[in-house]
Amino acid sequence: MVLLMMTFGGWVNCSPEGSLMLLILCVQMLTVAAHPQCLDFKPPFQPSEPLTFCTTYSSFGCCDAPRDAAIARKYRHILSYFHHSGIAVCAQYVRQLLCQQCSPFAAHLYDAEDANTPVRQVPGLCAGYCAEYWKRCRSTLSLLTGDPRHTELEADQARFCGLLELRDPDYCYPAVLASRRLNARLGAVRADPRRGCLQLCLREVANQLRNPVAMVHAGDGTRRFFVAEQLGLVWAYLPNGSRLARPFLNLTEAVLTSPWLGDERGFLGLAFHPAHRRNGKVYVYYSIFARQAERIRISEFQLLPGNINALDPTSERVVLEVVEPASNHNGGQLLFGRDGYLYIFTGDGGRAGDPFGRFGNAQNKSSLLGKVLRVDVNHNDNGPPYRVPLDNPFVGERWARPEVYAYGVRNMWRCSVDRGDPVTGAGAGRLFCGDVGQNKFEEVDIVRRGGNYGWRAREGFSCYDKKLCTNSSLNDILPIFAYPHKLGRSVTGGYIYRGCEMPNLNGLYIFGDYMSGRLMALKEDNASGEWHYHEICMGRGQVCNFPKLINSYYPYIISFAEDEAGELYFMSSGNPSAYVAAGTVYKLIDPSRRGGILFLFKASTAGEMSL
Ligand SMILES: *[C@@H]1O[C@H](CO)[C@@H](O)[C@H](O)[C@H]1NC(C)=O
Ligand SMILES: *[C@@H]1O[C@H](CO)[C@@H](O)[C@H](O)[C@H]1NC(C)=O
Ligand SMILES: *[C@@H]1O[C@H](CO)[C@@H](O)[C@H](O)[C@H]1NC(C)=O
Ligand SMILES: *[C@@H]1O[C@H](CO)[C@@H](O)[C@H](O)[C@H]1NC(C)=O
């Protein structure tokens, strides 16, 4: 057997040929901060003309030239209240504070992410910076906010800085600019050695990918796998790891995305029809701009006649389109359940706190947003592209869209179907999802027919909208696990391991966090039905010291995957821009599976000898 690690072309910044040490150094040098977002919940961008006032944000931020000019006018207006001595001391504070609306983290700095609090007029400040600001220039606050009541706060430093404090210290100004915790790190998430953790190793399977959002197989026995990049390309890989030169699908022309970090739009998911071998059908989920609106589109494609490695670009049939009121929270998972139906996982439509309509989209069964949808795309060659299965839970309910299978979803990012225990079959068909949280908790859910997953009434186990949360008709299903933002800020749902090579992992739900780079596992207590948390860490010392095994990975965990045999993979990037080829696919390897390691070792020795 030939080992799967392949490299395609040379690396631009970092060479994989070098030692692991070099790889670590390279990645630590990338100072990419996580989850930037503007006040309008769009991704930051590069202004078409350089900014003349907020010059710090000329190459990447949230302001264009007119906005920059407006900020400069406000700055001059505020300074007109001061004498020369005051200007000398305070000009830089006024400028820094005004310009934070151009920061790529503006949504965090101004607390726009927290719908329970009004958007701030002044960015959230770190305690040390605020103390200095209060000491030297506190009288500028009421001018910055335009609220004369703020002059009353000037006498009291604690109240003054209390007002300006951001509850999330990672995002306060100026720490957000330099935060090590937010910046890229490689395999830095180490368990406390006294507590122990599940040590795993990795094998690199593919690299040089631009935000690999999904990897799927065709289920047709060919053992090929297909990796989708956010900008709209799908690549076919042969079982020996070689990538075919021609893309399986190229939708780059139609897909709406941008190179800017934090853009949640793009090509987001794909699924092969369970009878793909017979009908050649594949379903895709992507963002478009059409008819004056941003939308998500779910489409069906078919193979080119006589070619199993390319879809026919002219075969597209739109299954469903949904208007997205904001640029964030576009959902993106597509999968087929064991019932043969297509499941579509939409986001709540975006902004923060699911603000649309009277109680948001997710709790509104008339809206397709914030939902798990279930449609029947079988036997659709004549007639409409999908039908509603008659046993969908809300069929016949007035006002409810019949496609809805489950609701109360914020932005499920990555879901999977449990194959079931290889011996007993227990657990088969369960649908696991990670649902990304708002301000406090990330959650993992098992999706059931007709279930309400709580959002925006609830986030994790806690109440988010108190009024909705205490309504006895909410009747929501709680997550099987939720974790606070200390551990991570954006869950990436994974899979239950059911493969053959790593029997110790059987039954573990393995998932991760996009922002903290943490890999995690949940194990079900069969007696109580509760799920218990297990930390995953990379094997230390000699544990992964075998040819082709590594014990480090890029930190932005974008997605998980399984191959036809049920072995697990994940995809992560060192620079999560849809246009930067810094994404890698890793296979999870249990080092305690000695037989496997020995096998690997022998195979690689043989491979080297044959060269
Ligand atoms: C993988 O298989 C394909 C087709 O059989 C072959 O063309 C290619 O050279 C192989 N790649 C490697 C690295 O062996
Ligand atoms: C994808 O299509 C675009 C536009 O049709 C084209 O410019 C680009 O080269 C294609 N990419 C690949 C990898 O084939
Ligand atoms: C529910 O969503 C539908 C479709 O978007 C909308 O027309 C309706 O006003 C919403 N209902 C409430 C109560 O917000
Ligand atoms: C509770 O929820 C139901 C159904 O959504 C709604 O009709 C009712 O008005 C709510 N009650 C309160 C007190 O908000």
XYZ file of C-alpha atoms and ligand atoms in Angstrom:
667
model
C 0.000 0.000 0.000
C 1.228 3.454 -0.828
C 0.892 6.015 1.919
C -1.538 8.775 1.376
C 0.438 11.855 2.198
C 0.680 13.829 -0.994
C 1.793 17.351 -1.591
C 0.545 19.286 -4.542
C 2.916 21.907 -5.837
C 5.288 23.865 -3.649
C 4.263 25.713 -0.549
C 4.262 29.439 -0.782
C 5.256 30.338 2.736
C 6.135 27.179 4.540
C 7.776 24.074 3.281
C 6.361 20.709 4.339
C 9.658 19.181 3.304
C 11.260 20.679 6.411
C 10.967 19.287 9.863
C 7.919 19.445 12.035
C 9.676 22.210 13.936
C 9.763 24.345 10.829
C 6.087 23.772 10.267
C 5.340 24.909 13.782
C 7.442 28.023 13.374
C 5.839 28.881 10.078
C 2.368 28.656 11.479
C 3.166 30.656 14.552
C 4.393 33.405 12.292
C 0.997 33.755 10.669
C -0.686 36.282 12.905
C -4.203 35.711 11.753
C -6.831 36.580 14.283
C -10.081 34.693 14.448
C -13.586 35.597 13.441
C -13.391 39.182 12.280
C -16.742 40.788 11.558
C -17.983 44.307 10.788
C -20.802 46.189 12.493
C -23.103 45.269 9.608
C -22.162 41.566 10.088
C -20.373 41.499 6.788
C -16.795 40.319 6.500
C -14.066 42.960 6.561
C -12.482 43.935 3.267
C -9.724 45.974 1.682
C -10.978 49.473 0.849
C -10.692 50.307 -2.846
C -8.869 53.537 -1.995
C -6.502 53.801 0.951
C -7.910 55.465 4.044
C -6.427 58.815 4.925
C -7.571 59.022 8.559
C -7.966 55.515 10.035
C -4.856 54.397 8.203
C -4.349 51.365 10.443
C -7.293 49.761 8.669
C -6.297 50.651 5.105
C -5.373 47.149 4.090
C -8.066 45.215 5.975
C -11.031 46.517 7.891
C -14.630 47.687 7.823
C -14.431 51.235 6.427
C -14.385 52.588 2.907
C -13.099 56.071 2.042
C -16.411 57.944 2.605
C -16.830 56.327 6.031
C -13.229 57.221 6.839
C -13.860 60.828 5.803
C -16.950 60.988 8.029
C -14.901 59.741 10.973
C -12.252 62.388 10.266
C -14.946 65.091 10.314
C -16.237 63.866 13.654
C -12.673 63.856 14.990
C -12.135 67.492 13.977
C -15.470 68.445 15.479
C -14.585 66.874 18.816
C -11.133 68.437 18.890
C -12.649 71.879 18.237
C -13.799 71.766 21.885
C -10.218 71.541 23.146
C -7.280 73.856 23.726
C -3.874 73.050 22.351
C -2.748 71.315 25.519
C -5.854 69.123 25.551
C -5.399 68.225 21.914
C -1.810 67.204 22.520
C -2.894 64.719 25.170
C -6.246 63.493 23.887
C -6.110 63.573 20.099
C -4.651 60.103 19.905
C -7.339 58.641 22.208
C -10.138 60.248 20.232
C -8.671 58.998 16.998
C -8.062 55.468 18.276
C -11.551 55.201 19.717
C -13.283 56.589 16.634
C -11.315 54.410 14.273
C -12.275 51.136 15.980
C -15.476 51.065 13.914
C -13.089 50.312 11.027
C -11.479 47.451 12.934
C -12.039 44.010 11.419
C -13.299 43.074 14.908
C -15.808 45.940 15.077
C -18.774 43.652 15.734
C -16.991 42.300 18.819
C -15.543 45.602 19.992
C -18.944 47.292 19.896
C -20.777 44.286 21.332
C -22.974 44.050 18.254
C -22.837 40.279 18.685
C -24.812 40.512 21.900
C -28.382 41.341 21.002
C -29.294 41.773 24.682
C -27.218 44.921 24.982
C -27.426 47.990 22.756
C -24.612 48.430 20.261
C -21.999 50.609 21.915
C -21.025 54.029 20.660
C -17.522 53.588 21.992
C -15.624 50.314 21.642
C -15.183 48.065 24.655
C -11.917 48.902 26.376
C -9.492 46.746 28.299
C -9.100 47.761 31.925
C -5.540 49.094 31.660
C -6.252 51.197 28.603
C -9.442 52.547 30.149
C -7.651 53.571 33.346
C -5.197 55.641 31.325
C -7.964 57.092 29.193
C -9.957 58.054 32.285
C -6.938 59.639 33.925
C -6.017 61.765 30.946
C -8.993 62.367 28.668
C -12.216 61.356 30.383
C -13.993 64.521 29.302
C -13.919 63.333 25.706
C -16.375 60.505 26.393
C -19.536 62.579 26.267
C -18.323 64.129 23.023
C -17.609 60.726 21.519
C -20.971 59.312 22.502
C -22.936 62.523 22.049
C -24.606 61.720 25.373
C -24.239 64.567 27.918
C -25.257 62.176 30.746
C -21.865 60.586 30.403
C -20.275 63.670 31.960
C -21.739 62.451 35.286
C -19.583 59.352 35.070
C -16.383 61.319 34.837
C -16.000 61.615 38.589
C -16.008 57.882 39.187
C -13.350 55.798 37.485
C -14.946 52.488 38.401
C -18.325 53.409 36.918
C -16.694 55.055 33.932
C -14.612 52.021 33.046
C -17.467 49.713 34.011
C -19.504 51.294 31.241
C -16.708 50.858 28.754
C -15.726 47.377 29.826
C -16.253 44.521 27.403
C -17.341 41.350 29.146
C -15.244 39.262 26.835
C -11.693 40.346 27.673
C -10.223 38.736 24.551
C -12.038 41.204 22.358
C -11.473 44.474 24.250
C -9.391 47.260 22.749
C -6.430 47.184 22.379
C -5.914 43.543 23.456
C -7.870 42.241 20.483
C -5.125 43.477 18.184
C -2.439 41.484 19.921
C -4.320 38.661 21.599
C -2.269 35.504 21.535
C -5.370 33.504 22.351
C -7.094 34.747 19.222
C -4.052 34.374 17.071
C -3.095 31.303 15.152
C -1.543 28.515 17.072
C -0.664 25.048 16.133
C -1.610 22.085 18.219
C -1.205 24.413 21.152
C -4.246 22.996 22.831
C -2.715 20.621 25.319
C -4.581 18.847 27.997
C -3.589 19.149 31.569
C -1.260 16.132 31.844
C -2.541 15.356 35.328
C -6.067 14.880 34.038
C -5.056 12.859 31.065
C -6.514 13.020 27.637
C -7.104 10.852 24.650
C -3.854 11.022 22.695
C -4.157 10.810 18.942
C -1.800 11.214 16.011
C -2.536 12.481 12.544
C -1.649 11.689 8.996
C -1.784 14.395 6.365
C -3.970 13.291 3.486
C -4.255 16.407 1.329
C -3.067 19.970 1.617
C -2.855 23.303 -0.191
C -6.626 23.666 -0.005
C -8.473 26.973 0.215
C -10.834 26.674 3.171
C -11.807 23.039 2.700
C -15.391 23.086 3.991
C -16.393 19.511 3.255
C -15.040 16.128 2.323
C -17.399 13.359 1.231
C -17.257 10.045 -0.554
C -19.482 8.787 -3.338
C -20.644 5.680 -1.476
C -20.082 3.700 -4.657
C -17.218 1.475 -3.561
C -14.558 3.397 -5.505
C -12.946 4.772 -2.313
C -12.479 8.138 -3.976
C -13.022 11.210 -1.853
C -14.123 14.702 -2.802
C -13.017 17.880 -1.103
C -14.925 21.158 -1.527
C -13.303 24.567 -1.181
C -15.348 27.548 -0.003
C -14.799 29.492 -3.209
C -16.678 26.859 -5.200
C -14.327 24.130 -6.368
C -14.737 20.429 -5.659
C -11.716 18.181 -6.182
C -11.737 14.429 -6.705
C -9.003 12.351 -5.033
C -8.200 8.781 -5.961
C -7.787 6.133 -3.242
C -3.999 6.474 -3.517
C -4.281 10.146 -2.557
C -3.666 11.632 -5.979
C -5.820 14.571 -6.846
C -7.219 14.750 -10.360
C -6.106 17.850 -12.223
C -9.557 18.772 -13.445
C -12.060 19.832 -10.776
C -15.060 17.588 -10.151
C -17.152 20.762 -10.086
C -16.247 24.405 -10.664
C -18.885 26.832 -9.430
C -16.505 29.706 -8.689
C -18.310 31.948 -11.163
C -21.671 31.597 -9.400
C -20.565 31.308 -5.751
C -20.755 34.411 -3.589
C -17.795 34.726 -1.242
C -14.754 36.930 -0.677
C -11.159 36.489 0.410
C -11.837 38.243 3.682
C -11.486 36.367 6.941
C -14.823 35.854 8.613
C -16.858 35.544 5.419
C -19.374 32.789 6.124
C -20.758 32.784 2.574
C -19.573 30.509 -0.183
C -19.790 26.933 -1.331
C -20.775 25.295 1.935
C -21.774 21.694 1.454
C -22.360 18.757 -0.848
C -23.895 15.288 -0.667
C -23.906 12.344 -3.032
C -27.269 10.756 -3.707
C -27.406 7.342 -1.972
C -28.043 5.829 -5.425
C -25.281 7.918 -7.016
C -23.749 4.900 -8.705
C -27.004 4.430 -10.605
C -28.238 8.027 -11.111
C -25.001 10.060 -10.991
C -26.633 12.751 -8.820
C -24.900 15.114 -6.402
C -26.436 17.945 -4.343
C -24.673 21.177 -3.459
C -25.341 24.096 -1.091
C -23.912 27.533 -1.846
C -24.356 31.304 -1.526
C -25.335 33.446 -4.472
C -26.342 37.003 -5.171
C -29.375 37.010 -7.427
C -32.432 39.175 -7.950
C -31.176 41.919 -5.612
C -30.616 39.599 -2.667
C -28.112 37.284 -1.074
C -29.493 33.777 -1.100
C -28.545 30.229 -0.376
C -29.176 27.773 -3.170
C -29.448 23.993 -3.048
C -28.962 22.429 -6.469
C -28.779 19.047 -8.103
C -26.047 18.133 -10.581
C -25.402 14.977 -12.597
C -22.203 13.357 -13.786
C -20.952 14.065 -17.259
C -21.970 11.110 -19.404
C -19.196 8.527 -19.364
C -17.084 10.315 -16.723
C -17.398 9.496 -13.048
C -14.868 12.198 -12.112
C -16.688 15.316 -13.283
C -20.143 16.794 -12.898
C -21.886 18.210 -15.941
C -21.945 21.993 -15.380
C -25.017 22.312 -17.581
C -27.008 19.787 -15.560
C -27.788 22.125 -12.631
C -31.367 22.006 -11.342
C -32.192 24.363 -8.501
C -33.917 22.470 -5.709
C -34.457 25.353 -3.300
C -33.429 28.965 -2.777
C -33.816 30.928 0.440
C -33.175 34.662 0.850
C -30.545 35.456 3.492
C -31.339 38.740 5.249
C -27.734 39.127 6.478
C -24.346 37.843 5.340
C -23.613 35.659 8.355
C -25.243 32.400 9.544
C -25.825 30.682 6.220
C -25.931 27.135 7.545
C -24.501 24.844 4.894
C -24.827 21.179 5.802
C -26.446 18.785 3.346
C -26.755 15.055 3.940
C -28.915 12.058 3.201
C -30.514 10.290 6.125
C -30.868 6.549 6.274
C -34.460 7.146 5.172
C -33.182 8.262 1.741
C -34.353 11.854 2.213
C -32.195 14.950 1.784
C -31.631 16.966 4.979
C -30.795 20.664 4.618
C -29.468 22.671 7.570
C -30.092 26.414 7.305
C -28.870 29.231 9.574
C -31.132 31.731 11.314
C -30.584 34.427 8.679
C -27.833 36.261 10.512
C -27.042 39.442 12.405
C -27.028 38.689 16.142
C -29.670 37.221 18.432
C -31.964 36.095 15.564
C -33.633 39.531 15.335
C -36.004 38.983 12.407
C -39.775 38.932 12.878
C -41.541 38.910 16.226
C -39.560 36.094 17.802
C -36.844 35.437 15.258
C -36.681 33.026 12.350
C -35.595 29.910 14.203
C -38.805 29.633 16.292
C -40.977 30.689 13.328
C -42.097 27.593 11.460
C -43.282 29.745 8.518
C -39.649 30.559 7.773
C -37.153 28.173 6.213
C -34.330 29.833 8.167
C -32.962 28.390 11.412
C -34.225 24.939 10.488
C -33.458 21.385 9.608
C -35.410 20.725 6.397
C -36.200 17.301 4.978
C -37.159 16.816 1.352
C -37.581 13.912 -1.050
C -35.468 14.253 -4.187
C -36.039 10.693 -5.376
C -37.880 10.039 -8.623
C -37.806 13.757 -9.416
C -36.788 13.563 -13.069
C -40.256 14.531 -14.157
C -42.045 17.156 -12.134
C -40.772 19.332 -9.311
C -37.187 18.893 -8.058
C -38.400 17.834 -4.615
C -41.485 16.676 -2.786
C -42.300 16.880 0.910
C -42.269 13.506 2.672
C -45.762 12.950 4.030
C -44.429 12.050 7.459
C -42.650 15.379 7.947
C -43.728 16.578 11.398
C -45.551 19.794 10.504
C -47.314 18.705 7.332
C -50.845 20.015 7.598
C -50.038 22.487 10.392
C -51.357 25.899 9.386
C -48.579 28.488 8.823
C -45.804 25.906 9.095
C -43.631 25.176 6.051
C -44.050 21.440 5.427
C -40.320 21.040 4.635
C -39.465 21.714 8.305
C -38.134 18.642 10.118
C -36.714 20.380 13.219
C -36.436 24.024 14.318
C -34.902 26.387 16.863
C -31.527 26.141 15.149
C -29.013 29.013 15.115
C -26.341 27.932 12.654
C -25.675 24.225 12.632
C -22.183 23.772 11.272
C -21.537 20.195 10.431
C -23.845 17.313 11.062
C -23.448 13.602 10.537
C -25.391 10.373 10.651
C -24.249 7.649 13.027
C -23.555 4.385 11.179
C -24.250 2.460 14.347
C -22.172 0.045 16.350
C -20.458 -2.339 13.932
C -21.546 -5.372 15.964
C -24.874 -4.502 17.573
C -26.004 -1.729 15.229
C -26.902 0.382 18.284
C -27.129 4.088 17.593
C -27.538 3.756 13.845
C -29.273 6.658 12.137
C -28.849 9.219 14.902
C -28.273 12.681 13.511
C -25.573 14.677 15.360
C -24.992 18.395 14.844
C -22.857 21.170 16.256
C -24.935 24.348 16.631
C -22.789 27.479 16.830
C -23.605 29.690 19.821
C -24.135 33.419 20.285
C -22.205 34.862 23.212
C -21.755 32.126 25.724
C -22.240 28.485 24.776
C -21.535 26.135 21.891
C -23.712 23.048 21.680
C -23.974 19.547 20.260
C -27.448 18.222 19.497
C -29.041 14.981 18.406
C -31.676 16.085 15.913
C -35.042 14.378 16.177
C -38.180 14.612 14.081
C -40.203 17.689 15.046
C -37.677 18.743 17.683
C -37.286 22.339 18.841
C -33.606 23.040 19.553
C -34.384 26.146 21.550
C -32.726 29.076 19.783
C -33.302 32.050 20.352
C -35.090 31.226 23.554
C -32.084 29.238 24.706
C -28.362 29.087 24.005
C -26.836 25.836 25.213
C -28.626 25.026 28.476
C -29.118 28.662 29.455
C -31.844 31.154 28.628
C -31.001 33.691 25.942
C -34.384 35.377 25.400
C -35.904 35.168 28.878
C -39.469 35.778 27.772
C -39.466 33.017 25.161
C -37.452 30.737 27.402
C -39.976 30.742 30.233
C -42.932 30.125 27.906
C -44.234 26.671 28.800
C -45.049 25.939 25.144
C -41.344 26.132 24.182
C -40.849 22.444 24.964
C -37.345 22.341 23.538
C -34.828 19.527 23.365
C -31.650 20.287 25.274
C -28.211 19.673 23.794
C -26.324 16.510 24.677
C -23.373 18.764 25.459
C -22.627 22.477 25.667
C -19.351 24.221 26.409
C -18.544 27.779 27.415
C -16.463 30.224 25.429
C -13.484 29.517 27.630
C -13.038 26.313 25.587
C -13.936 27.648 22.166
C -16.213 29.994 20.307
C -17.497 28.196 17.257
C -18.301 24.514 17.336
C -17.547 22.338 14.312
C -19.671 19.204 14.518
C -17.967 15.873 13.852
C -18.759 12.181 13.624
C -19.255 9.136 15.754
C -16.281 6.921 15.028
C -17.438 3.597 13.569
C -14.443 2.586 11.471
C -12.361 -0.583 11.721
C -8.805 0.629 12.134
C -9.190 2.301 15.554
C -11.472 0.071 17.657
C -10.692 2.043 20.836
C -12.515 4.994 19.363
C -15.721 3.112 18.560
C -18.744 5.088 19.710
C -16.874 8.304 20.465
C -18.337 11.466 18.978
C -15.278 13.398 17.793
C -15.657 17.095 17.021
C -13.827 20.393 17.385
C -13.884 24.144 17.668
C -13.066 26.426 14.768
C -11.747 29.257 16.892
C -9.821 27.538 19.678
C -8.516 24.691 17.529
C -9.568 22.244 20.235
C -10.375 18.653 19.328
C -12.936 17.080 21.636
C -14.797 13.830 22.160
C -18.045 12.801 23.807
C -18.754 9.337 25.094
C -22.218 8.092 25.889
C -22.870 6.492 29.229
C -25.081 3.655 28.094
C -26.753 3.323 31.479
C -27.706 6.966 31.985
C -27.805 8.108 28.363
C -25.611 11.065 29.320
C -22.694 12.188 27.221
C -19.365 12.784 28.917
C -16.585 15.024 27.712
C -13.118 13.709 26.886
C -10.321 15.926 25.831
C -8.305 14.931 22.781
C -4.680 15.899 22.618
C -1.875 15.195 20.254
C 0.415 12.328 21.189
C 3.450 13.561 23.067
C 7.043 12.436 23.091
C 7.571 9.303 21.047
C 3.865 8.525 20.737
C 3.498 9.746 17.162
C 7.081 9.157 16.207
C 6.387 6.875 13.261
C 6.918 7.583 9.598
C 4.195 9.775 8.105
C 2.538 10.441 11.457
C 2.438 13.924 12.913
C 1.186 15.409 16.150
C 0.278 18.931 15.164
C -2.279 20.605 12.976
C -3.463 23.957 11.753
C -5.750 25.582 14.299
C -8.883 26.641 12.405
C -10.922 23.425 12.417
C -13.348 23.878 9.539
C -14.970 20.493 9.071
C -14.924 16.746 9.737
C -15.359 13.831 7.358
C -15.511 10.064 7.126
C -14.430 7.832 4.292
C -16.326 4.876 2.904
C -14.854 2.615 5.559
C -15.833 4.938 8.399
C -12.345 6.248 9.189
C -12.400 9.862 10.399
C -10.738 12.984 9.059
C -10.809 16.677 9.754
C -9.935 19.745 7.771
C -8.277 22.814 9.187
C -6.440 25.852 7.976
C -3.656 28.113 9.139
C -5.179 31.091 7.378
C -8.925 30.679 6.954
C -9.445 32.885 3.923
C -11.433 31.399 1.048
C -8.588 32.419 -1.284
C -5.541 31.211 0.667
C -4.320 27.665 0.108
C -3.495 26.924 3.748
C -5.967 24.130 4.427
C -5.095 20.514 5.135
C -7.033 17.265 5.469
C -5.844 15.058 8.338
C -6.729 11.486 9.133
C -7.128 10.662 12.811
C -4.879 7.825 13.956
C -5.045 6.129 17.330
C -1.414 5.470 18.280
C -2.390 2.802 20.783
C -3.502 0.673 17.887
C -0.074 -0.910 17.673
C -0.955 -3.299 14.890
C -1.971 -0.386 12.761
C 1.228 1.492 13.475
C 3.326 -1.519 12.691
C 1.425 -1.935 9.487
C 1.982 1.694 8.627
C 5.650 1.450 9.443
C 6.135 -1.610 7.262
C 4.180 -0.101 4.405
C 6.219 3.035 4.439
C 9.516 1.187 4.628
C 8.436 -0.918 1.701
C 7.372 2.200 -0.145
C 10.709 3.845 0.419
C 12.599 0.769 -0.617
C 10.722 0.559 -3.861
C 11.676 4.103 -4.798
C -2.593 6.994 -8.217
O -3.375 6.288 -9.135
C -3.481 6.884 -10.418
C -4.422 6.058 -11.259
O -4.271 4.713 -11.028
C -2.107 7.046 -11.046
O -2.211 7.691 -12.305
C -1.241 7.871 -10.113
O 0.062 7.983 -10.629
C -1.198 7.236 -8.751
N -0.471 8.108 -7.854
C 0.489 7.666 -7.055
C 1.166 8.677 -6.227
O 0.808 6.495 -7.003
C -13.121 27.590 -12.763
O -13.902 28.385 -13.637
C -13.427 29.704 -13.780
C -14.443 30.485 -14.567
O -15.183 29.694 -15.419
C -12.069 29.672 -14.429
O -11.573 30.969 -14.609
C -11.122 28.866 -13.565
O -9.881 28.744 -14.173
C -11.695 27.498 -13.279
N -10.845 26.843 -12.270
C -10.326 25.650 -12.425
C -9.446 25.163 -11.343
O -10.554 24.951 -13.378
C -42.525 34.231 10.248
O -41.851 34.141 9.013
C -42.646 34.502 7.889
C -41.817 34.176 6.641
O -40.586 34.811 6.680
C -43.026 35.969 8.010
O -43.823 36.348 6.906
C -43.785 36.181 9.306
O -44.055 37.534 9.483
C -42.977 35.661 10.497
N -43.827 35.680 11.678
C -43.497 36.327 12.788
C -44.463 36.210 13.910
O -42.471 36.975 12.920
C -46.017 31.365 24.400
O -45.828 30.804 23.110
C -47.036 30.624 22.374
C -46.704 29.873 21.116
O -45.568 30.366 20.477
C -47.673 31.978 22.104
O -48.872 31.824 21.401
C -47.903 32.699 23.422
O -48.383 33.993 23.186
C -46.639 32.749 24.278
N -46.944 33.260 25.594
C -46.302 34.287 26.149
C -46.704 34.671 27.524
O -45.407 34.898 25.565
